Amino acid sequence: MSLLLCLGDIDPVNWRKAFKAALPDHVDVVTRDDADFDPSAVRYMYVWKPAADAFDGLDNLEVIFSLGAGVDPIVAHPKLPRNVPLSRFVDEDLTTRMTDYVVAQVTLHQRQTTYYMALQKAREWVQYYPPAANECRVGIMGLGALGADAAEKLVGLGFTVLGWSRNHKDLPGVESFAGPGQLDAFLSKTDILVCLLPLTEDTRGMLDYELFTKLRRDGLKTGPVVVNAARGGHLIEKDLVRALEDGTLGAASLDVFEVEPLPGDSPLWAIENCLITPHIAAISSVHRGVRFVVDGIARHEAGEPLENLVDLDVGY
Ligand code: NDP
Ligand code: OXD
């Protein structure tokens, strides 16, 4: 039986080596490029951005493991076998790295860094004092594995933290809002909006101009801020450009984009109060990813339930 690596734009060489060293002897590690590839031998699959033929011929597939925490390209795949369980990556190292990113961006915007960068460029000395952490309200969209950890760490730093999710949450120090009916109330109290939602039919394109106009306006001097570390599909980029240009937003931090790599002619590159990183907020490391799959296969073969199963009907 075999584990099929289906890693999209990621080079499988190091993964293959690490899987071979860690998996029991009865599980081979294969790719579709192998000369002797036998789809009927595939019981397990490890997937990131599956190609059009990714699931073809896999009649004996038992479990799909997602390399990413986000499963949107897998769930949206037209040939996904919907009767096969999909287990996604939820991992302490990934979570910590994402929280590092969120805390860094939030702190930077609370301290109004893009405002002082503009002053530095203009050689101007303006002693405006940024708000203290507790005067700054951070609204996190998505209070799952990543959002909940970021919220906890931001509370620890003294920020006023709000969260919006599908279901109500009881997280220490976090004011919880749930569902579409409470979205506007959540936005109206938010100075720095952090998106950590999964990309689903309900969340695609949510971050648009109308939503930006609903954020709290009397918090940060330069206007509210959007931080998107989830998926490019959440954000309407032209709306963000407009909102940054007309002052509806004071600044933004983007790690993910509608098209990745971000095309050279995107107007986002040139906006000085839009801080861009190339989808590096958090990574599934080879070591941790291999551990996740090896443990998952062991659980499955022992007849134990798999962890972090995706509900294909809700899309995350
Ligand atoms: P989870 O599935 O653990 O959490 C998702 C959260 O979003 C839950 O709180 C859920 O609500 C909420 N949610 C889902 N749909 C809606 C909706 N329609 N309305 C309101 N709330 C909703 O995901 P993770 O925290 O593990 O990951 C979040 C995303 O982060 C991933 O999907 C991925 O896109 C992105 N990511 C980005 C990385 C990067 O490097 N930039 C790295 C890793 C992940 P409820 O709790 O009520 O179900
Ligand atoms: C993920 C990612 O979903 O890296 O894990 O984007």
Short mmCIF file of C-alpha atoms and ligand atoms in Angstrom, two decimals:
data_model
loop_
_atom_site.label_atom_id
_atom_site.label_comp_id
_atom_site.label_asym_id
_atom_site.label_seq_id
_atom_site.Cartn_x
_atom_site.Cartn_y
_atom_site.Cartn_z
CA MET A 1 0.00 0.00 0.00
CA SER A 2 1.18 3.55 -0.54
CA LEU A 3 1.04 7.18 0.51
CA LEU A 4 0.68 9.44 -2.53
CA LEU A 5 2.36 12.83 -2.30
CA CYS A 6 0.42 15.41 -4.24
CA LEU A 7 2.07 18.67 -3.35
CA GLY A 8 1.21 21.11 -6.15
CA ASP A 9 3.91 23.76 -6.42
CA ILE A 10 5.99 22.31 -3.54
CA ASP A 11 9.07 20.23 -4.41
CA PRO A 12 8.36 16.73 -3.01
CA VAL A 13 12.03 15.61 -2.71
CA ASN A 14 12.62 16.45 0.97
CA TRP A 15 9.13 15.36 1.95
CA ARG A 16 9.58 12.00 0.26
CA LYS A 17 12.89 11.39 2.01
CA ALA A 18 11.42 12.33 5.40
CA PHE A 19 8.28 10.21 4.89
CA LYS A 20 10.37 7.19 3.84
CA ALA A 21 12.43 7.47 7.01
CA ALA A 22 9.39 7.81 9.27
CA LEU A 23 6.68 5.55 7.81
CA PRO A 24 6.42 1.83 8.63
CA ASP A 25 7.84 -0.49 5.91
CA HIS A 26 4.43 -1.57 4.64
CA VAL A 27 3.64 1.98 3.38
CA ASP A 28 5.49 3.08 0.21
CA VAL A 29 5.85 6.74 -0.64
CA VAL A 30 4.93 7.55 -4.25
CA THR A 31 4.21 10.40 -6.64
CA ARG A 32 2.26 10.38 -9.90
CA ASP A 33 5.55 10.95 -11.75
CA ASP A 34 6.96 7.57 -10.68
CA ALA A 35 7.33 5.23 -13.68
CA ASP A 36 5.70 2.35 -11.78
CA PHE A 37 2.92 4.45 -10.16
CA ASP A 38 -0.06 2.23 -9.31
CA PRO A 39 -3.17 4.23 -8.35
CA SER A 40 -4.94 1.16 -6.96
CA ALA A 41 -2.22 0.75 -4.29
CA VAL A 42 -2.82 4.25 -2.88
CA ARG A 43 -4.48 4.15 0.55
CA TYR A 44 -3.32 7.53 1.84
CA MET A 45 -2.76 10.89 0.25
CA TYR A 46 -0.91 14.00 1.39
CA VAL A 47 -2.20 17.04 -0.47
CA TRP A 48 -1.49 20.70 -1.13
CA LYS A 49 -3.19 22.48 -4.06
CA PRO A 50 -4.27 19.29 -5.90
CA ALA A 51 -3.88 19.16 -9.69
CA ALA A 52 -6.87 18.39 -11.93
CA ASP A 53 -6.01 14.66 -12.07
CA ALA A 54 -4.99 14.40 -8.40
CA PHE A 55 -7.72 11.96 -7.40
CA ASP A 56 -8.01 10.01 -10.67
CA GLY A 57 -8.02 6.23 -10.30
CA LEU A 58 -7.63 6.22 -6.50
CA ASP A 59 -10.30 3.59 -5.94
CA ASN A 60 -8.82 2.31 -2.67
CA LEU A 61 -8.12 5.64 -1.00
CA GLU A 62 -8.85 5.58 2.75
CA VAL A 63 -7.65 8.94 4.11
CA ILE A 64 -6.66 12.32 2.67
CA PHE A 65 -4.28 14.39 4.80
CA SER A 66 -4.00 18.11 4.10
CA LEU A 67 -0.54 19.69 4.25
CA GLY A 68 -2.17 23.03 4.92
CA ALA A 69 -4.39 24.17 7.76
CA GLY A 70 -6.56 25.66 5.04
CA VAL A 71 -8.31 23.05 2.89
CA ASP A 72 -10.09 25.30 0.37
CA PRO A 73 -8.36 23.98 -2.79
CA ILE A 74 -9.05 20.39 -1.72
CA VAL A 75 -12.69 20.96 -0.77
CA ALA A 76 -13.30 22.85 -4.03
CA HIS A 77 -11.73 20.13 -6.20
CA PRO A 78 -14.45 18.84 -8.57
CA LYS A 79 -13.20 15.25 -8.30
CA LEU A 80 -12.67 15.11 -4.53
CA PRO A 81 -13.98 11.71 -3.33
CA ARG A 82 -16.45 13.00 -0.74
CA ASN A 83 -16.76 9.65 1.02
CA VAL A 84 -13.06 9.67 2.02
CA PRO A 85 -12.20 11.41 5.31
CA LEU A 86 -10.11 14.58 5.03
CA SER A 87 -7.86 15.36 7.99
CA ARG A 88 -6.29 18.81 8.08
CA PHE A 89 -3.07 20.07 9.66
CA VAL A 90 -3.55 21.59 13.11
CA ASP A 91 -0.19 22.00 14.73
CA GLU A 92 1.35 23.86 17.64
CA ASP A 93 4.39 25.04 15.67
CA LEU A 94 2.21 26.38 12.82
CA THR A 95 -0.12 28.04 15.30
CA THR A 96 2.73 29.70 17.17
CA ARG A 97 4.20 31.03 13.94
CA MET A 98 0.82 32.45 12.87
CA THR A 99 0.36 34.08 16.26
CA ASP A 100 3.85 35.61 15.91
CA TYR A 101 2.76 37.12 12.59
CA VAL A 102 -0.53 38.43 13.96
CA VAL A 103 1.02 39.88 17.11
CA ALA A 104 3.78 41.54 15.03
CA GLN A 105 1.30 43.16 12.62
CA VAL A 106 -1.15 44.21 15.33
CA THR A 107 1.56 45.73 17.49
CA LEU A 108 3.07 47.51 14.52
CA HIS A 109 -0.29 49.07 13.58
CA GLN A 110 -1.21 49.90 17.18
CA ARG A 111 2.09 51.83 17.33
CA GLN A 112 1.00 53.55 14.04
CA THR A 113 4.21 52.48 12.31
CA THR A 114 3.11 53.39 8.79
CA TYR A 115 2.29 56.92 10.02
CA TYR A 116 5.83 57.36 11.43
CA MET A 117 7.33 55.80 8.29
CA ALA A 118 5.61 58.53 6.25
CA LEU A 119 6.89 61.19 8.67
CA GLN A 120 10.41 59.80 8.41
CA LYS A 121 10.24 59.96 4.63
CA ALA A 122 9.11 63.60 4.88
CA ARG A 123 11.80 64.34 7.58
CA GLU A 124 9.06 65.56 9.92
CA TRP A 125 9.09 65.41 13.74
CA VAL A 126 5.55 65.01 15.12
CA GLN A 127 5.22 63.86 18.73
CA TYR A 128 1.88 62.11 18.43
CA TYR A 129 1.56 59.37 21.05
CA PRO A 130 -0.05 56.16 19.76
CA PRO A 131 -2.78 54.52 21.83
CA ALA A 132 -1.89 52.05 24.56
CA ALA A 133 -2.67 48.40 23.85
CA ASN A 134 -5.82 48.45 25.97
CA GLU A 135 -7.11 51.47 24.01
CA CYS A 136 -6.74 49.53 20.78
CA ARG A 137 -9.45 47.07 19.76
CA VAL A 138 -8.46 44.03 17.75
CA GLY A 139 -11.28 42.14 16.03
CA ILE A 140 -10.39 38.62 14.93
CA MET A 141 -12.55 36.98 12.26
CA GLY A 142 -12.30 33.24 12.88
CA LEU A 143 -11.69 31.90 16.37
CA GLY A 144 -10.50 28.42 15.40
CA ALA A 145 -7.11 26.84 16.04
CA LEU A 146 -5.27 29.96 14.84
CA GLY A 147 -7.67 32.74 15.79
CA ALA A 148 -8.14 31.51 19.35
CA ASP A 149 -4.40 31.33 19.99
CA ALA A 150 -3.77 34.79 18.51
CA ALA A 151 -6.64 36.14 20.63
CA GLU A 152 -5.21 34.64 23.81
CA LYS A 153 -1.74 36.09 23.18
CA LEU A 154 -3.15 39.53 22.31
CA VAL A 155 -5.24 39.52 25.50
CA GLY A 156 -2.01 38.69 27.36
CA LEU A 157 -0.39 41.77 25.82
CA GLY A 158 -3.23 43.95 27.08
CA PHE A 159 -5.17 44.52 23.86
CA THR A 160 -8.95 44.77 23.87
CA VAL A 161 -9.86 41.69 21.84
CA LEU A 162 -13.10 40.79 20.07
CA GLY A 163 -13.79 37.72 17.99
CA TRP A 164 -16.30 36.74 15.32
CA SER A 165 -17.07 33.15 14.43
CA ARG A 166 -19.97 30.99 13.27
CA ASN A 167 -20.75 29.81 16.79
CA HIS A 168 -20.46 31.79 20.02
CA LYS A 169 -17.14 31.27 21.93
CA ASP A 170 -16.18 31.58 25.56
CA LEU A 171 -12.54 32.62 25.48
CA PRO A 172 -11.05 34.44 28.48
CA GLY A 173 -10.95 38.19 27.88
CA VAL A 174 -12.45 37.96 24.38
CA GLU A 175 -15.81 39.53 23.53
CA SER A 176 -17.53 37.00 21.29
CA PHE A 177 -19.75 37.77 18.30
CA ALA A 178 -21.32 35.05 16.18
CA GLY A 179 -22.95 34.73 12.81
CA PRO A 180 -23.97 37.26 10.15
CA GLY A 181 -26.42 38.95 12.56
CA GLN A 182 -23.61 40.13 14.86
CA LEU A 183 -21.05 41.00 12.20
CA ASP A 184 -21.84 44.73 12.01
CA ALA A 185 -21.72 45.11 15.82
CA PHE A 186 -18.34 43.36 15.82
CA LEU A 187 -16.98 45.57 13.03
CA SER A 188 -18.21 48.78 14.66
CA LYS A 189 -16.05 48.04 17.72
CA THR A 190 -12.93 47.01 15.76
CA ASP A 191 -9.83 49.16 15.06
CA ILE A 192 -7.58 46.40 13.70
CA LEU A 193 -9.39 43.64 11.83
CA VAL A 194 -7.52 40.33 11.55
CA CYS A 195 -8.86 37.72 9.12
CA LEU A 196 -8.19 34.11 10.11
CA LEU A 197 -11.25 32.58 8.48
CA PRO A 198 -11.25 29.53 6.26
CA LEU A 199 -12.12 30.27 2.62
CA THR A 200 -15.63 28.91 2.02
CA GLU A 201 -18.65 29.87 -0.05
CA ASP A 202 -19.80 32.01 2.90
CA THR A 203 -16.52 33.84 3.47
CA ARG A 204 -15.25 34.40 -0.10
CA GLY A 205 -14.98 38.11 -0.92
CA MET A 206 -16.13 39.20 2.55
CA LEU A 207 -13.44 41.81 2.97
CA ASP A 208 -14.89 44.42 0.64
CA TYR A 209 -15.29 48.19 0.62
CA GLU A 210 -18.68 48.13 2.35
CA LEU A 211 -17.26 46.05 5.20
CA PHE A 212 -14.31 48.45 5.59
CA THR A 213 -16.72 51.37 6.03
CA LYS A 214 -18.25 49.62 9.06
CA LEU A 215 -15.04 49.52 11.10
CA ARG A 216 -14.63 51.88 14.07
CA ARG A 217 -13.42 55.28 12.88
CA ASP A 218 -12.47 57.05 16.10
CA GLY A 219 -9.88 54.54 17.32
CA LEU A 220 -6.60 54.83 15.44
CA LYS A 221 -5.45 58.27 14.26
CA THR A 222 -4.94 57.18 10.65
CA GLY A 223 -8.06 55.02 10.42
CA PRO A 224 -8.87 51.33 10.85
CA VAL A 225 -6.54 48.59 9.68
CA VAL A 226 -7.05 45.25 7.93
CA VAL A 227 -4.68 42.29 8.40
CA ASN A 228 -5.34 39.32 6.10
CA ALA A 229 -3.40 36.16 6.91
CA ALA A 230 -6.06 33.68 5.78
CA ARG A 231 -6.64 33.47 2.02
CA GLY A 232 -6.46 35.95 -0.84
CA GLY A 233 -10.01 34.95 -1.82
CA HIS A 234 -11.39 36.64 1.31
CA LEU A 235 -10.32 40.07 0.09
CA ILE A 236 -11.50 42.16 -2.85
CA GLU A 237 -8.12 43.70 -3.61
CA LYS A 238 -9.43 46.61 -5.71
CA ASP A 239 -11.69 47.58 -2.80
CA LEU A 240 -8.72 47.55 -0.45
CA VAL A 241 -6.74 49.77 -2.82
CA ARG A 242 -9.67 52.21 -2.99
CA ALA A 243 -10.11 52.20 0.80
CA LEU A 244 -6.41 52.85 1.43
CA GLU A 245 -6.41 55.63 -1.15
CA ASP A 246 -9.49 57.44 0.14
CA GLY A 247 -8.69 57.03 3.86
CA THR A 248 -11.47 54.55 4.68
CA LEU A 249 -8.58 52.40 5.89
CA GLY A 250 -5.41 53.71 7.49
CA ALA A 251 -3.20 50.73 6.69
CA ALA A 252 -3.17 47.03 5.86
CA SER A 253 -0.98 43.95 6.21
CA LEU A 254 -1.43 41.23 3.61
CA ASP A 255 0.19 37.80 3.57
CA VAL A 256 -2.14 36.18 1.04
CA PHE A 257 -3.44 37.29 -2.36
CA GLU A 258 -6.06 36.59 -5.02
CA VAL A 259 -3.21 35.49 -7.33
CA GLU A 260 0.02 34.13 -5.86
CA PRO A 261 2.77 35.05 -6.48
CA LEU A 262 1.36 38.59 -6.42
CA PRO A 263 1.77 39.84 -10.04
CA GLY A 264 4.43 42.50 -10.59
CA ASP A 265 1.84 44.96 -11.90
CA SER A 266 -0.42 44.79 -8.83
CA PRO A 267 -1.06 48.29 -7.43
CA LEU A 268 -0.66 46.84 -3.92
CA TRP A 269 3.14 46.72 -4.23
CA ALA A 270 3.38 50.52 -4.40
CA ILE A 271 1.07 51.43 -1.50
CA GLU A 272 3.36 52.43 1.36
CA ASN A 273 0.84 51.78 4.14
CA CYS A 274 0.13 48.28 2.80
CA LEU A 275 2.66 45.85 4.25
CA ILE A 276 3.14 42.82 2.03
CA THR A 277 4.61 39.41 2.84
CA PRO A 278 4.63 36.47 0.37
CA HIS A 279 2.38 33.90 2.11
CA ILE A 280 4.92 33.17 4.82
CA ALA A 281 2.88 33.93 7.95
CA ALA A 282 3.06 30.30 9.04
CA ILE A 283 4.52 27.18 7.45
CA SER A 284 3.80 23.45 7.65
CA SER A 285 7.36 22.27 8.34
CA VAL A 286 8.52 18.93 6.90
CA HIS A 287 9.23 17.56 10.36
CA ARG A 288 5.79 18.46 11.77
CA GLY A 289 3.89 17.54 8.60
CA VAL A 290 5.47 14.08 8.49
CA ARG A 291 4.67 13.53 12.18
CA PHE A 292 1.05 14.50 11.52
CA VAL A 293 0.63 11.97 8.70
CA VAL A 294 2.55 9.15 10.39
CA ASP A 295 0.45 9.57 13.54
CA GLY A 296 -2.75 9.79 11.49
CA ILE A 297 -1.97 6.57 9.60
CA ALA A 298 -1.13 4.81 12.89
CA ARG A 299 -4.44 5.95 14.39
CA HIS A 300 -6.36 4.89 11.31
CA GLU A 301 -4.70 1.44 11.22
CA ALA A 302 -5.40 0.99 14.94
CA GLY A 303 -9.08 1.70 14.29
CA GLU A 304 -8.96 4.97 16.25
CA PRO A 305 -10.80 8.09 15.06
CA LEU A 306 -8.84 10.55 12.92
CA GLU A 307 -8.24 14.03 14.27
CA ASN A 308 -9.19 17.41 12.78
CA LEU A 309 -11.61 16.06 10.23
CA VAL A 310 -13.03 18.55 7.76
CA ASP A 311 -16.79 18.86 7.45
CA LEU A 312 -17.14 18.94 3.66
CA ASP A 313 -20.64 20.36 3.89
CA VAL A 314 -19.50 23.54 5.68
CA GLY A 315 -16.13 23.60 3.87
CA TYR A 316 -13.65 23.72 6.78
P1 NDP B 1 -10.31 26.59 11.91
O1 NDP B 1 -11.16 25.74 11.04
O2 NDP B 1 -9.74 25.99 13.16
O3 NDP B 1 -11.15 27.88 12.37
C1 NDP B 1 -12.01 28.55 11.52
C2 NDP B 1 -12.75 29.61 12.29
O4 NDP B 1 -13.51 30.40 11.37
C3 NDP B 1 -13.76 29.02 13.30
O5 NDP B 1 -13.79 29.80 14.46
C4 NDP B 1 -15.09 29.14 12.55
O6 NDP B 1 -16.23 29.29 13.39
C5 NDP B 1 -14.87 30.44 11.79
N1 NDP B 1 -15.76 30.49 10.61
C6 NDP B 1 -15.84 29.66 9.57
N2 NDP B 1 -16.78 30.04 8.69
C7 NDP B 1 -17.34 31.16 9.24
C8 NDP B 1 -18.39 32.01 8.84
N3 NDP B 1 -19.08 31.80 7.70
N4 NDP B 1 -18.71 33.04 9.63
C9 NDP B 1 -18.04 33.26 10.79
N5 NDP B 1 -17.02 32.49 11.24
C10 NDP B 1 -16.69 31.44 10.46
O7 NDP B 1 -9.16 27.18 10.99
P2 NDP B 1 -7.67 27.58 11.41
O8 NDP B 1 -7.74 28.54 12.53
O9 NDP B 1 -6.85 26.36 11.59
O10 NDP B 1 -7.16 28.30 10.07
C11 NDP B 1 -7.80 29.43 9.55
C12 NDP B 1 -7.26 29.75 8.15
O11 NDP B 1 -5.97 30.32 8.22
C13 NDP B 1 -7.08 28.57 7.23
O12 NDP B 1 -8.30 28.13 6.66
C14 NDP B 1 -6.13 29.10 6.19
O13 NDP B 1 -6.87 29.67 5.13
C15 NDP B 1 -5.37 30.20 6.93
N6 NDP B 1 -3.94 29.90 7.08
C16 NDP B 1 -3.03 30.75 6.51
C17 NDP B 1 -1.68 30.53 6.65
C18 NDP B 1 -0.68 31.48 6.11
O14 NDP B 1 0.51 31.18 6.09
N7 NDP B 1 -1.07 32.67 5.68
C19 NDP B 1 -1.18 29.37 7.39
C20 NDP B 1 -2.20 28.55 7.95
C21 NDP B 1 -3.54 28.81 7.79
P3 NDP B 1 -16.68 28.15 14.42
O15 NDP B 1 -15.55 28.06 15.45
O16 NDP B 1 -17.92 28.66 15.02
O17 NDP B 1 -16.80 26.89 13.62
C1 OXD B 2 -2.04 26.76 5.27
C2 OXD B 2 -1.15 27.72 4.61
O1 OXD B 2 -3.23 26.73 4.97
O2 OXD B 2 0.09 27.61 4.75
O3 OXD B 2 -1.53 26.00 6.11
O4 OXD B 2 -1.62 28.64 3.96
#
